[in-house]
Amino acid sequence: MRKLLIGAGAAMALALAGAFAATIFAQQRAEREVAAAFEAIRAAGATATHGKVEFDLWSRTLRVADVVVQPAGTTPAGLKAARLVATGVGRPAPGRLSAQRIEIDDLALEATVAAPAGLAMSYRAPRIVVTDYAGPAGPVGRLDTSSMLALSRIAVAQLVATSAGTVTLPALTARFSPGKAANGMPVAPIDYAYAGIEIRGIGGGRVAGASIEKVAFTSPGANGTGAIAGELAGVAVVEVDAAAALATLSPEGAKDERAHTIYGEVTAGAYTASLGDGVRMRIEGMILKELGLVPAKVPLAEIVALVEHAPAPGTPPSRAATRAILETVARLYDGLTLGRLEMRGLAMTLPDGGFRLAALRLESLSGGRLAELALEGLEAETGQKQPVRVARFALQGLDLAGLMRASAQLDRIGAQPTPGDVAALVKLLDGVALEGLVAPYQKTDKLVEVDRVAVAWARYVGPTPTQLRLSARMTGPIDLTDAEPFSLLAATGFDRATVALDLGTDWSAETRAFTIAPAAIEIADLAAVRATVAVGNVASDLFSLDPVRVIQAAAGVEAGPVEISLRDMGGLELAIRQYAAARGLARDAALAELTGELNQSAEVLTQASPDLAPLFAAAARFLETPGGTLTVKATPNARVPLMELLGLAPDQALAALSRFTIEASVRRGP
C-alpha cells in the first residue's frame, strides 16, 4: 500500500511538473509567435513594438499589452492599442492565425495625408470585439504611408484575406484636421462620433452586412463661418464586395473592363444638420443600390495625384488645374456604375426662406451617363412669400462625364465658343420633364399652373438632333388686354385659359423624308389645330452647322403632303355671338351674314384658283357645324421645290395651289 501511495504521489508530481512545463513551453512559444508576427510587421516596412505577452494554455487565450505600429513613410502615421486579448487561438495554416474571439482595448489610429494642406486624421475606439477570426498573421504587403494608393491596396487586400463572424465597436470617434488655409489661418477640424458599429459575415472577399446606430459630427467653424453640427441615424449596408474594390486598386485593374458591384445596398435613416448662420437641413431617409466600378476606367493614379497636390484650403486652383480636375472627374464618372440613389423628405431652412423636397432620385449611372435625375414634391416660396410647387422635375439621359469634359473644353477655348461647341452641349441631355408646377403670375396673387412640359430629342446628324418631341399643357390667368384669341375668352367671362401643345419631328436617312407630326395646339373652350407636314429629298447636310452646306441642301428639298385639322371646342359659337353683339344682330342672323361673306370671298378667289372651291365649301359647312372638325389635305401633283414655294410673292401664292390636289371635309365631333 505504501508503495502504491508513493507511486501515485510520484505520478501526480510528474503530471504537475508536466503541466507546469507545458505551460512554460506554451508561454515561451506564444512569446516567440508574437515576436515573429511583429517581426513580419517590421519586415513590411513599419516599426512595431509590444509590451508583456501572456498565454493561458487551457483556454488558449493570448494577451498582448501596449501594441504600437508605425508604418514607414514621410507622413506621420501610427496605430496603438493598450491591450489585445485573443481567446481560442489556433494556427490553421502556416502564416495564418485564428481565434474564437479577439478583444482590442483603447485603439488609436493617426495618419496625415501628404498634401500641401496636411490633412490629419485620427480615430479612437475604446473597445473592438471580433468573433470567429481567421486571417494572415501579419501584413500582406509593405506598409508605406507615403503612397496613399499602395496603402489602400494593402488595407483592402488584408480584408480580402480575412474572415470573421462579427466585428463590433460600441463607440468610435474620429477627427479630421485640414491644416491651414492659404492665408495661414487655421481651418476648423471636424469631429465625428459613431455609436453601435457592427460588421457581419466577413469572408471570401465579401462582407454580408454592416450597420451603424448613429453618427454625429461637429465643427467649431473658423474665420466667422459659424459652428456646424449634424447627426445620421440607422445606417445599414448589405453585400460589400471587397474583392471587387481590390481589383480596381490593383495594377491589373487597368485591363479589367467588367463592372464590379462594390455595395449591394446602403440605407440610412434621418439626417439632420445645422450649418451655421441660420441654415438647417433634414433628410428623412436615404437608399443607395448597386454602386460599383469598372476598374479599367477609374483613373486611380490621377485621383491620387490631385489629392496629394491639392492647394491649401482657400486657394483657388489654376485654370490648368481646374481642367485637370474636370477631366479626371469625367473619367471617374465613366468608371462608376449605380443602380439608384434616393433621398426622401429633404428640407432646407435658410435665413430668408427655405424649401421642402419629397424626394431626390438618381437612376442608373453607366458609362458616365445618368438615366434620370429627378426632383419630386418641391415646395418653396418666392421673395414675396408666394408659394411655388413642383410635383416633378427630371433631367433624362444626363451625360455627367460629357458635362465635365465640355466644361473643361469651354474653359480651354476661352469666352468665345464656336456654334459647334454650343451645339455639342445638346448631346449631354436626352430630355427634360416638368410636372405639376404652380407659381405666382408676375407679382399678382394669380397662379400659373403647368400640368406638364416634356421635351426629348435623339437621332443626331452631327451635333443636330433630327428627332424631337415636345408636349405641354398649362393654365394661366387672362384678361381683355391679352391678344386674340385669349381676349375673346376674357370678353365672355373667362379669367383663365388652358393651352396644350404637341410637336414631333423625325428624319429618315433611308427615305430622306423629314416629317413634322404632330404639330398641334389646343386652347380649351376654343379650338384645337393639328397638322402633319412632310418634306422630301432632305439631305443630311441640312442639319449641318455650316451655312453654305445648309443652303445647298435646302435647294433640293421638295414639298410633301400637308394635312391640317381644325376642331371647334366652343370658339366658333363664341365668335358668332361676339360678331352678333358687335353688329346688334341675333345669333342666327349673324351666322347667315358670316356665311354670306365667306361665299362672296369664295366666288372671287375660286375664279383665279378653282382648286380652292372644295376648301370654301367645307369652310361654309364648318360654320354651321358646332363642335365639328374641318380637315384640309394638300398633296403635290408632281415635284415641287420647297424653296421655290417659299420665295413666291403673295399674289403668286394662289396660282401655286394648282400644283397641289386639295381635299377638304367636315365631320361632327373630334
XYZ file of C-alpha atoms in Angstrom:
670
model
C 0.000 0.000 0.000
C 2.816 2.352 0.885
C 4.483 1.740 -2.463
C 1.175 2.356 -4.215
C 0.748 5.696 -2.484
C 4.290 6.687 -3.270
C 3.752 5.745 -6.902
C 0.527 7.735 -7.093
C 2.213 10.719 -5.493
C 5.090 10.484 -7.934
C 2.676 10.287 -10.864
C 0.815 13.347 -9.635
C 4.087 15.195 -9.163
C 5.166 14.261 -12.667
C 1.769 15.385 -14.033
C 2.017 18.703 -12.245
C 5.560 19.110 -13.413
C 4.496 18.267 -16.950
C 1.626 20.727 -16.821
C 3.934 23.362 -15.422
C 6.483 22.600 -18.116
C 3.787 22.647 -20.801
C 2.561 25.999 -19.538
C 6.074 27.376 -19.572
C 6.641 25.925 -23.048
C 3.319 27.354 -24.288
C 4.203 30.739 -22.798
C 7.596 30.687 -24.468
C 6.106 29.572 -27.751
C 3.451 32.299 -27.549
C 6.174 34.873 -26.978
C 8.076 33.526 -29.989
C 4.922 33.586 -32.146
C 4.131 37.154 -31.134
C 7.723 38.172 -31.759
C 7.578 36.548 -35.193
C 4.327 38.347 -36.014
C 5.795 41.694 -35.027
C 8.925 40.895 -36.997
C 6.701 40.313 -40.031
C 5.203 43.756 -39.481
C 8.667 45.260 -39.305
C 9.633 43.376 -42.450
C 6.675 45.040 -44.165
C 8.313 48.421 -43.590
C 6.981 49.510 -40.219
C 8.281 49.808 -36.711
C 6.363 47.615 -34.255
C 6.672 47.094 -30.504
C 4.630 45.470 -27.764
C 4.592 45.028 -24.011
C 4.002 41.982 -21.863
C 2.826 38.753 -23.544
C 0.742 36.195 -21.591
C -0.694 32.894 -22.756
C -3.187 30.608 -20.970
C -2.718 27.109 -22.378
C -6.020 25.682 -21.129
C -8.257 28.419 -22.571
C -5.803 29.155 -25.400
C -6.008 32.838 -24.519
C -3.280 35.201 -25.670
C -2.806 38.645 -24.122
C -0.518 41.299 -25.597
C -0.147 44.720 -23.990
C 0.923 48.108 -25.344
C 0.917 47.434 -29.092
C 2.489 50.205 -31.198
C 2.837 50.122 -35.014
C 4.231 52.974 -37.094
C 4.304 52.460 -40.878
C 7.253 53.726 -42.875
C 6.884 56.854 -44.976
C 7.382 60.563 -44.986
C 3.978 61.357 -43.469
C 3.174 60.747 -39.790
C 1.047 57.693 -39.053
C 0.652 55.230 -36.251
C -1.520 52.657 -34.522
C -1.654 51.989 -30.793
C -3.639 49.574 -28.640
C -3.497 49.300 -24.861
C -4.330 45.601 -24.864
C -5.137 42.771 -27.256
C -6.784 39.590 -25.957
C -7.372 36.630 -28.261
C -9.356 33.626 -26.958
C -9.413 30.192 -28.577
C -6.251 30.886 -30.538
C -5.202 28.473 -33.274
C -2.835 28.160 -36.255
C -4.981 26.716 -39.077
C -2.146 27.077 -41.593
C 1.387 28.480 -41.790
C 1.323 32.265 -41.773
C -2.285 32.427 -40.617
C -3.924 32.935 -37.239
C -7.384 32.087 -35.946
C -9.244 32.988 -32.763
C -12.733 32.451 -31.498
C -12.768 35.955 -30.036
C -10.446 38.963 -30.153
C -10.816 41.996 -27.910
C -8.857 45.202 -28.517
C -8.930 47.971 -25.927
C -8.168 51.667 -26.449
C -7.263 51.571 -30.113
C -5.840 54.804 -31.566
C -5.027 55.372 -35.230
C -3.465 58.527 -36.650
C -2.394 59.499 -40.178
C -1.641 62.574 -42.248
C -2.363 62.766 -45.981
C 0.616 64.035 -47.958
C -0.921 67.189 -49.390
C 0.022 70.857 -49.153
C -2.700 71.440 -46.598
C -1.603 68.476 -44.479
C -4.913 66.719 -43.701
C -4.519 64.972 -40.334
C -6.854 62.120 -39.375
C -7.225 60.390 -36.036
C -9.505 57.583 -34.811
C -10.215 56.359 -31.264
C -12.037 53.151 -30.345
C -12.345 52.272 -26.636
C -13.165 48.657 -27.468
C -13.309 46.386 -30.532
C -14.608 42.812 -30.417
C -14.038 40.328 -33.257
C -15.552 36.842 -33.317
C -14.525 33.754 -35.325
C -11.472 35.434 -36.768
C -9.125 33.846 -39.312
C -6.544 35.771 -41.284
C -2.902 36.472 -42.024
C -0.550 36.522 -39.061
C 0.956 39.764 -40.400
C 0.529 42.383 -43.123
C 0.011 41.059 -46.665
C 2.229 43.802 -48.102
C 4.583 46.629 -47.336
C 3.171 49.393 -45.109
C 4.199 52.738 -46.598
C 2.146 55.835 -45.837
C 3.995 57.885 -48.446
C 1.809 56.198 -51.094
C -1.884 56.510 -50.346
C -2.715 54.205 -53.257
C -0.329 51.467 -52.103
C -1.599 51.727 -48.536
C -5.205 51.431 -49.758
C -4.289 48.301 -51.703
C -2.756 46.718 -48.602
C -5.782 47.597 -46.448
C -8.257 46.086 -48.895
C -6.036 43.064 -49.572
C -5.851 42.454 -45.814
C -9.643 42.491 -45.648
C -9.941 40.130 -48.612
C -7.568 37.662 -46.915
C -9.542 37.783 -43.635
C -12.704 36.129 -42.371
C -14.716 36.919 -39.246
C -18.179 36.313 -37.894
C -18.668 39.802 -36.475
C -16.724 42.963 -35.712
C -18.348 45.302 -33.206
C -17.333 48.738 -31.996
C -19.656 50.168 -29.330
C -18.118 53.595 -29.947
C -15.664 55.237 -32.336
C -14.523 58.838 -32.598
C -12.678 60.475 -35.485
C -11.184 63.885 -36.132
C -10.236 65.406 -39.492
C -7.982 68.465 -39.320
C -7.412 70.088 -42.741
C -4.472 72.180 -41.533
C -4.126 75.801 -42.590
C -5.666 77.847 -45.370
C -3.657 79.734 -47.983
C -3.704 82.862 -45.822
C -2.137 80.975 -42.936
C -5.341 80.873 -40.900
C -6.272 77.507 -39.378
C -9.133 75.524 -40.903
C -11.594 74.209 -38.347
C -11.395 70.473 -37.643
C -14.426 68.192 -37.923
C -15.164 65.648 -35.188
C -17.236 62.505 -35.753
C -18.736 60.219 -33.106
C -20.021 56.777 -34.142
C -22.165 54.536 -31.966
C -23.118 50.892 -32.370
C -20.938 49.766 -35.286
C -21.330 46.134 -36.315
C -19.850 44.335 -39.339
C -21.123 40.838 -40.135
C -20.132 37.906 -42.291
C -16.618 38.782 -43.455
C -15.169 36.132 -45.746
C -14.208 35.323 -49.298
C -13.546 38.972 -50.018
C -17.116 39.910 -49.113
C -18.964 41.484 -46.216
C -22.507 40.254 -45.728
C -23.676 43.377 -43.915
C -22.829 46.254 -41.615
C -24.741 48.739 -39.508
C -24.171 51.941 -37.532
C -26.719 53.043 -34.972
C -25.756 56.723 -35.100
C -23.145 59.122 -36.472
C -22.797 62.664 -35.139
C -20.419 65.369 -36.348
C -19.441 68.799 -35.057
C -17.072 71.567 -36.077
C -16.453 74.848 -34.274
C -16.092 76.745 -37.548
C -13.335 79.201 -38.382
C -12.960 82.711 -39.760
C -16.515 83.638 -38.848
C -18.188 80.762 -40.686
C -20.087 79.590 -37.591
C -20.254 76.196 -35.934
C -21.769 73.215 -37.721
C -23.276 70.033 -36.303
C -25.240 67.085 -37.597
C -26.443 63.557 -36.977
C -27.217 60.500 -39.104
C -29.135 57.523 -37.725
C -29.695 53.935 -38.757
C -27.054 53.230 -41.413
C -27.221 49.715 -42.869
C -25.067 48.154 -45.581
C -25.790 44.898 -47.388
C -23.345 42.960 -49.579
C -19.958 44.652 -49.791
C -17.552 43.129 -52.319
C -14.037 43.968 -51.110
C -12.537 41.725 -53.798
C -14.081 43.988 -56.428
C -12.519 47.005 -54.745
C -9.158 45.236 -54.720
C -9.494 44.523 -58.448
C -9.918 48.248 -59.001
C -6.925 49.136 -56.833
C -4.568 46.515 -58.267
C -2.271 47.268 -61.242
C -4.077 44.546 -63.213
C -7.290 46.562 -62.877
C -6.263 48.693 -65.845
C -7.167 45.727 -68.080
C -10.466 44.820 -66.391
C -13.416 46.166 -68.423
C -16.063 44.389 -66.326
C -18.387 46.239 -63.987
C -17.958 45.172 -60.343
C -20.602 45.992 -57.737
C -18.897 47.203 -54.542
C -22.012 47.955 -52.434
C -25.212 45.998 -52.965
C -27.386 48.313 -50.877
C -26.870 51.120 -48.371
C -29.747 52.630 -46.396
C -29.859 55.358 -43.769
C -32.462 56.943 -41.542
C -32.893 60.580 -40.640
C -30.071 63.039 -41.252
C -30.076 66.462 -39.623
C -27.521 69.251 -39.871
C -27.049 72.780 -38.613
C -24.650 74.628 -40.918
C -24.422 77.943 -39.091
C -25.915 81.349 -39.906
C -29.441 80.002 -39.537
C -29.096 77.225 -42.146
C -30.762 73.922 -41.243
C -31.086 70.709 -43.229
C -33.019 67.483 -42.747
C -33.304 64.292 -44.800
C -35.792 61.657 -43.642
C -34.078 58.705 -45.293
C -31.695 57.549 -48.000
C -31.090 54.442 -50.080
C -28.278 53.550 -52.468
C -28.357 50.436 -54.644
C -25.653 48.696 -56.652
C -22.742 51.108 -56.520
C -19.815 49.741 -58.455
C -16.771 50.392 -60.602
C -15.270 49.423 -63.947
C -11.598 49.092 -62.899
C -10.118 49.889 -66.319
C -11.993 53.187 -66.454
C -11.208 54.504 -62.965
C -8.242 56.942 -63.088
C -6.738 55.992 -59.732
C -3.310 57.496 -60.336
C -4.804 60.807 -61.455
C -7.159 60.944 -58.462
C -4.302 60.299 -56.028
C -2.156 62.945 -57.734
C -4.951 65.502 -57.468
C -5.397 64.788 -53.761
C -1.705 64.867 -52.997
C -1.140 68.105 -54.924
C -4.345 69.842 -53.918
C -3.904 73.510 -52.997
C -4.374 74.641 -49.435
C -7.964 75.393 -48.367
C -8.995 78.818 -49.592
C -6.617 78.740 -52.587
C -8.485 78.515 -55.910
C -6.889 76.097 -58.388
C -5.326 77.449 -61.555
C -7.211 77.147 -64.855
C -4.946 74.294 -65.905
C -5.560 72.535 -62.577
C -9.307 73.114 -62.916
C -9.304 71.492 -66.349
C -7.311 68.554 -64.978
C -9.836 68.145 -62.158
C -12.789 68.256 -64.572
C -11.229 65.727 -66.930
C -10.342 63.381 -64.045
C -13.865 63.616 -62.657
C -15.184 62.848 -66.156
C -13.122 59.661 -66.261
C -14.312 58.753 -62.773
C -17.931 59.074 -63.934
C -17.049 56.803 -66.872
C -15.925 54.158 -64.397
C -18.761 54.429 -61.894
C -21.935 52.347 -62.002
C -25.043 52.982 -59.943
C -28.423 51.333 -59.766
C -30.251 54.005 -57.779
C -29.679 56.739 -55.219
C -32.727 58.176 -53.476
C -33.109 60.736 -50.709
C -36.560 61.258 -49.203
C -38.051 64.062 -47.159
C -35.473 66.784 -47.766
C -35.964 70.133 -46.035
C -33.723 73.190 -46.007
C -34.255 76.216 -43.785
C -32.466 79.417 -44.847
C -32.373 82.847 -43.220
C -34.651 84.266 -45.934
C -36.832 81.215 -46.559
C -36.325 77.585 -47.398
C -37.788 74.652 -49.295
C -39.021 71.097 -48.931
C -38.470 68.231 -51.342
C -40.323 64.935 -51.147
C -37.598 63.013 -52.991
C -34.387 63.349 -54.973
C -33.619 60.375 -57.224
C -30.680 59.366 -59.407
C -31.398 56.365 -61.592
C -28.929 54.064 -63.371
C -25.490 55.533 -63.944
C -23.450 53.673 -66.572
C -20.768 54.768 -69.000
C -20.778 58.231 -67.466
C -24.456 58.796 -68.311
C -27.267 59.030 -65.760
C -30.608 57.654 -66.932
C -32.550 60.205 -64.877
C -32.105 62.827 -62.197
C -35.483 63.693 -60.693
C -36.786 66.092 -58.056
C -40.257 65.352 -56.669
C -42.620 67.269 -54.418
C -40.829 70.632 -54.266
C -42.410 73.275 -52.028
C -40.797 76.719 -51.801
C -41.574 80.441 -51.666
C -40.661 83.467 -53.751
C -39.029 86.520 -52.275
C -42.546 87.902 -51.764
C -43.519 84.798 -49.727
C -45.696 83.454 -52.523
C -45.880 79.645 -52.782
C -44.141 77.709 -55.548
C -44.791 73.990 -56.021
C -43.356 71.446 -58.439
C -44.700 67.894 -58.487
C -41.788 66.571 -60.540
C -38.782 67.838 -62.484
C -36.445 65.439 -64.282
C -33.350 65.550 -66.444
C -33.235 62.429 -68.606
C -30.122 60.873 -70.093
C -27.744 63.311 -68.389
C -24.163 62.764 -69.563
C -22.225 63.616 -66.404
C -18.868 62.642 -67.873
C -19.567 64.635 -71.031
C -20.635 67.633 -68.970
C -17.293 67.622 -67.156
C -15.396 67.337 -70.460
C -17.457 70.068 -72.061
C -16.772 72.360 -69.110
C -13.045 71.699 -69.442
C -13.226 72.290 -73.199
C -15.098 75.573 -72.854
C -12.570 76.721 -70.265
C -9.753 75.837 -72.650
C -11.100 77.782 -75.646
C -11.982 80.822 -73.520
C -15.029 83.061 -73.666
C -15.779 82.688 -77.398
C -17.083 79.161 -78.079
C -17.990 78.231 -81.636
C -21.546 77.257 -82.679
C -20.304 73.684 -82.762
C -19.130 73.893 -79.151
C -22.514 75.196 -78.057
C -24.467 72.686 -80.179
C -22.426 69.825 -78.725
C -23.906 70.640 -75.309
C -27.295 69.401 -76.572
C -25.904 65.873 -76.691
C -25.289 65.968 -72.951
C -29.002 65.548 -72.273
C -31.746 63.383 -73.772
C -34.720 65.271 -72.400
C -36.384 67.366 -69.713
C -39.729 66.788 -67.984
C -41.697 69.073 -65.685
C -44.990 68.213 -63.998
C -47.313 69.999 -61.609
C -45.718 73.449 -61.475
C -47.753 76.048 -59.577
C -46.243 79.537 -59.367
C -47.458 83.137 -58.997
C -48.185 85.095 -62.182
C -45.795 88.035 -62.237
C -46.358 89.944 -58.958
C -50.068 89.176 -58.610
C -51.903 86.720 -56.400
C -52.982 84.781 -59.511
C -51.345 81.451 -60.292
C -49.865 79.807 -63.366
C -50.285 76.038 -63.414
C -48.151 73.853 -65.658
C -49.617 70.365 -65.797
C -46.679 69.063 -67.818
C -43.840 70.042 -70.108
C -41.794 67.269 -71.690
C -39.051 67.703 -74.276
C -36.915 64.903 -75.698
C -34.536 64.670 -78.638
C -32.477 61.960 -80.340
C -31.064 60.651 -83.654
C -28.220 63.047 -84.208
C -26.745 64.064 -87.523
C -23.529 65.662 -86.403
C -24.437 67.904 -83.471
C -28.086 68.310 -84.530
C -30.910 66.064 -83.269
C -33.364 65.122 -86.021
C -35.974 63.540 -83.757
C -37.792 65.869 -81.370
C -40.857 65.521 -79.197
C -42.420 68.357 -77.207
C -45.635 68.209 -75.231
C -47.004 70.739 -72.788
C -50.202 71.695 -71.019
C -50.586 74.805 -68.872
C -53.238 77.089 -67.398
C -52.862 80.770 -66.609
C -54.827 83.987 -65.995
C -56.175 86.050 -68.913
C -57.876 89.437 -69.322
C -59.155 91.777 -72.034
C -55.691 93.249 -72.659
C -54.358 89.912 -73.924
C -54.058 89.207 -77.632
C -56.538 87.093 -79.559
C -57.819 84.519 -79.011
C -57.445 84.953 -75.229
C -59.205 88.302 -75.231
C -62.169 86.529 -76.870
C -62.368 84.167 -73.908
C -61.952 87.035 -71.456
C -64.757 89.002 -73.137
C -67.145 86.123 -72.456
C -66.298 85.861 -68.747
C -63.287 83.514 -68.639
C -60.456 84.617 -66.348
C -58.182 81.621 -67.057
C -57.165 79.723 -70.171
C -55.673 76.286 -70.712
C -53.285 75.668 -73.598
C -51.844 72.336 -74.752
C -49.021 71.869 -77.257
C -47.774 68.760 -79.018
C -44.920 68.730 -81.530
C -42.856 65.965 -83.053
C -40.236 65.739 -85.794
C -38.360 62.863 -87.410
C -35.958 62.316 -90.305
C -35.170 59.107 -92.129
C -31.736 58.722 -93.655
C -33.051 55.895 -95.874
C -36.009 57.753 -97.407
C -34.575 61.296 -96.874
C -38.027 62.321 -95.626
C -38.496 64.856 -92.828
C -41.822 64.809 -91.035
C -43.424 67.170 -88.566
C -46.076 65.109 -86.835
C -47.847 66.011 -84.775
C -47.888 69.781 -84.750
C -50.832 70.575 -82.521
C -52.126 73.333 -80.293
C -55.300 73.247 -78.231
C -56.937 76.097 -76.342
C -59.608 74.756 -74.025
C -63.149 76.052 -74.722
C -61.985 77.488 -78.058
C -60.386 75.221 -80.652
C -57.676 72.718 -81.465
C -55.440 72.728 -84.518
C -53.469 69.664 -85.565
C -51.167 69.369 -88.580
C -48.924 66.835 -90.283
C -46.274 68.198 -92.634
C -43.822 66.188 -94.721
C -40.979 67.254 -96.982
C -38.798 65.028 -99.149
C -35.265 64.798 -100.521
C -33.821 66.156 -97.269
C -30.071 65.568 -97.270
C -28.089 65.209 -94.062
C -26.248 68.456 -94.899
C -29.421 70.336 -93.995
C -28.599 69.625 -90.340
C -25.036 70.907 -90.625
C -23.789 73.980 -88.781
C -22.087 75.127 -91.988
C -24.451 77.705 -93.596
C -23.092 77.022 -97.104
C -23.892 73.328 -96.855
C -27.320 74.108 -95.405
C -28.185 76.446 -98.310
C -27.025 73.901 -100.866
C -29.045 71.128 -99.232
C -32.154 73.329 -98.877
C -32.242 73.872 -102.657
C -33.078 70.190 -103.166
C -35.860 69.891 -100.560
C -39.272 69.058 -102.031
C -42.694 69.871 -100.612
C -44.683 66.880 -99.439
C -48.264 66.244 -98.337
C -49.796 68.507 -95.694
C -52.854 67.795 -93.565
C -54.422 70.318 -91.190
C -57.407 69.740 -88.905
C -59.335 72.440 -87.043
C -61.622 71.200 -84.260
C -64.214 73.514 -82.735
C -64.313 73.364 -78.924
C -66.670 76.265 -78.334
C -64.715 79.025 -80.053
C -66.969 79.059 -83.103
C -70.043 79.808 -81.018
C -68.144 82.499 -79.059
C -67.015 84.144 -82.307
C -70.536 84.103 -83.769
C -72.039 85.645 -80.632
C -69.323 88.280 -80.404
C -69.921 89.156 -84.077
C -73.646 89.343 -83.408
C -73.179 91.588 -80.363
C -70.866 93.939 -82.239
C -73.454 94.419 -85.020
C -76.619 94.230 -82.961
C -77.792 91.029 -84.683
C -79.438 87.874 -83.482
C -77.232 84.828 -83.339
C -78.698 83.117 -86.455
C -78.652 86.359 -88.423
C -75.005 86.845 -87.567
C -74.213 83.291 -88.723
C -76.044 83.891 -92.009
C -74.111 87.128 -92.550
C -70.770 85.418 -91.837
C -71.646 82.589 -94.239
C -72.584 85.127 -96.897
C -69.297 86.977 -96.540
C -67.414 83.671 -96.830
C -69.312 82.732 -100.003
C -68.599 86.139 -101.545
C -64.876 85.702 -100.913
C -65.072 82.205 -102.379
C -66.604 83.497 -105.625
C -63.728 85.939 -106.116
C -60.881 83.621 -105.190
C -62.102 80.481 -106.946
C -62.226 82.362 -110.262
C -58.426 82.618 -110.133
C -57.936 79.286 -108.342
C -60.784 76.824 -108.971
C -58.951 74.257 -106.841
C -59.964 76.256 -103.769
C -63.675 75.538 -104.270
C -63.702 72.373 -102.057
C -61.970 74.314 -99.300
C -64.509 77.147 -99.229
C -67.419 74.715 -99.421
C -66.096 72.791 -96.439
C -65.465 76.027 -94.531
C -69.092 77.068 -95.019
C -70.288 73.708 -93.670
C -67.879 74.038 -90.737
C -69.505 77.357 -89.731
C -72.808 75.549 -89.484
C -71.409 72.541 -87.545
C -70.738 73.489 -83.900
C -68.230 71.098 -82.314
C -67.186 69.825 -85.717
C -63.786 69.226 -87.271
C -62.569 70.720 -90.554
C -59.813 68.740 -92.280
C -57.820 70.030 -95.247
C -55.305 67.983 -97.224
C -52.874 69.271 -99.859
C -50.883 66.743 -101.896
C -48.295 67.757 -104.541
C -49.213 66.637 -108.044
C -45.540 66.465 -109.010
C -42.143 67.521 -107.740
C -42.465 70.918 -106.025
C -39.226 72.542 -104.738
C -39.920 73.886 -101.293
C -37.609 76.903 -101.604
C -39.431 77.906 -104.773
C -42.732 77.964 -102.907
C -41.314 79.938 -100.011
C -39.927 82.531 -102.440
C -43.260 83.296 -104.106
C -44.779 86.736 -103.773
C -48.228 86.944 -102.085
C -50.023 87.446 -105.387
C -48.402 84.283 -106.769
C -49.341 82.014 -103.878
C -52.866 81.224 -105.091
C -51.615 80.240 -108.526
C -49.149 77.832 -106.942
C -52.021 75.909 -105.373
C -52.745 74.456 -108.799
C -49.687 72.258 -108.280
C -51.478 70.528 -105.374
C -54.567 68.380 -105.035
C -56.694 69.895 -102.295
C -59.240 67.907 -100.328
C -61.455 69.264 -97.572
C -64.055 67.627 -95.347
C -66.133 68.324 -92.262
C -67.308 65.876 -89.640
C -69.057 66.192 -86.346
C -67.017 65.644 -83.212
C -63.222 65.412 -82.886
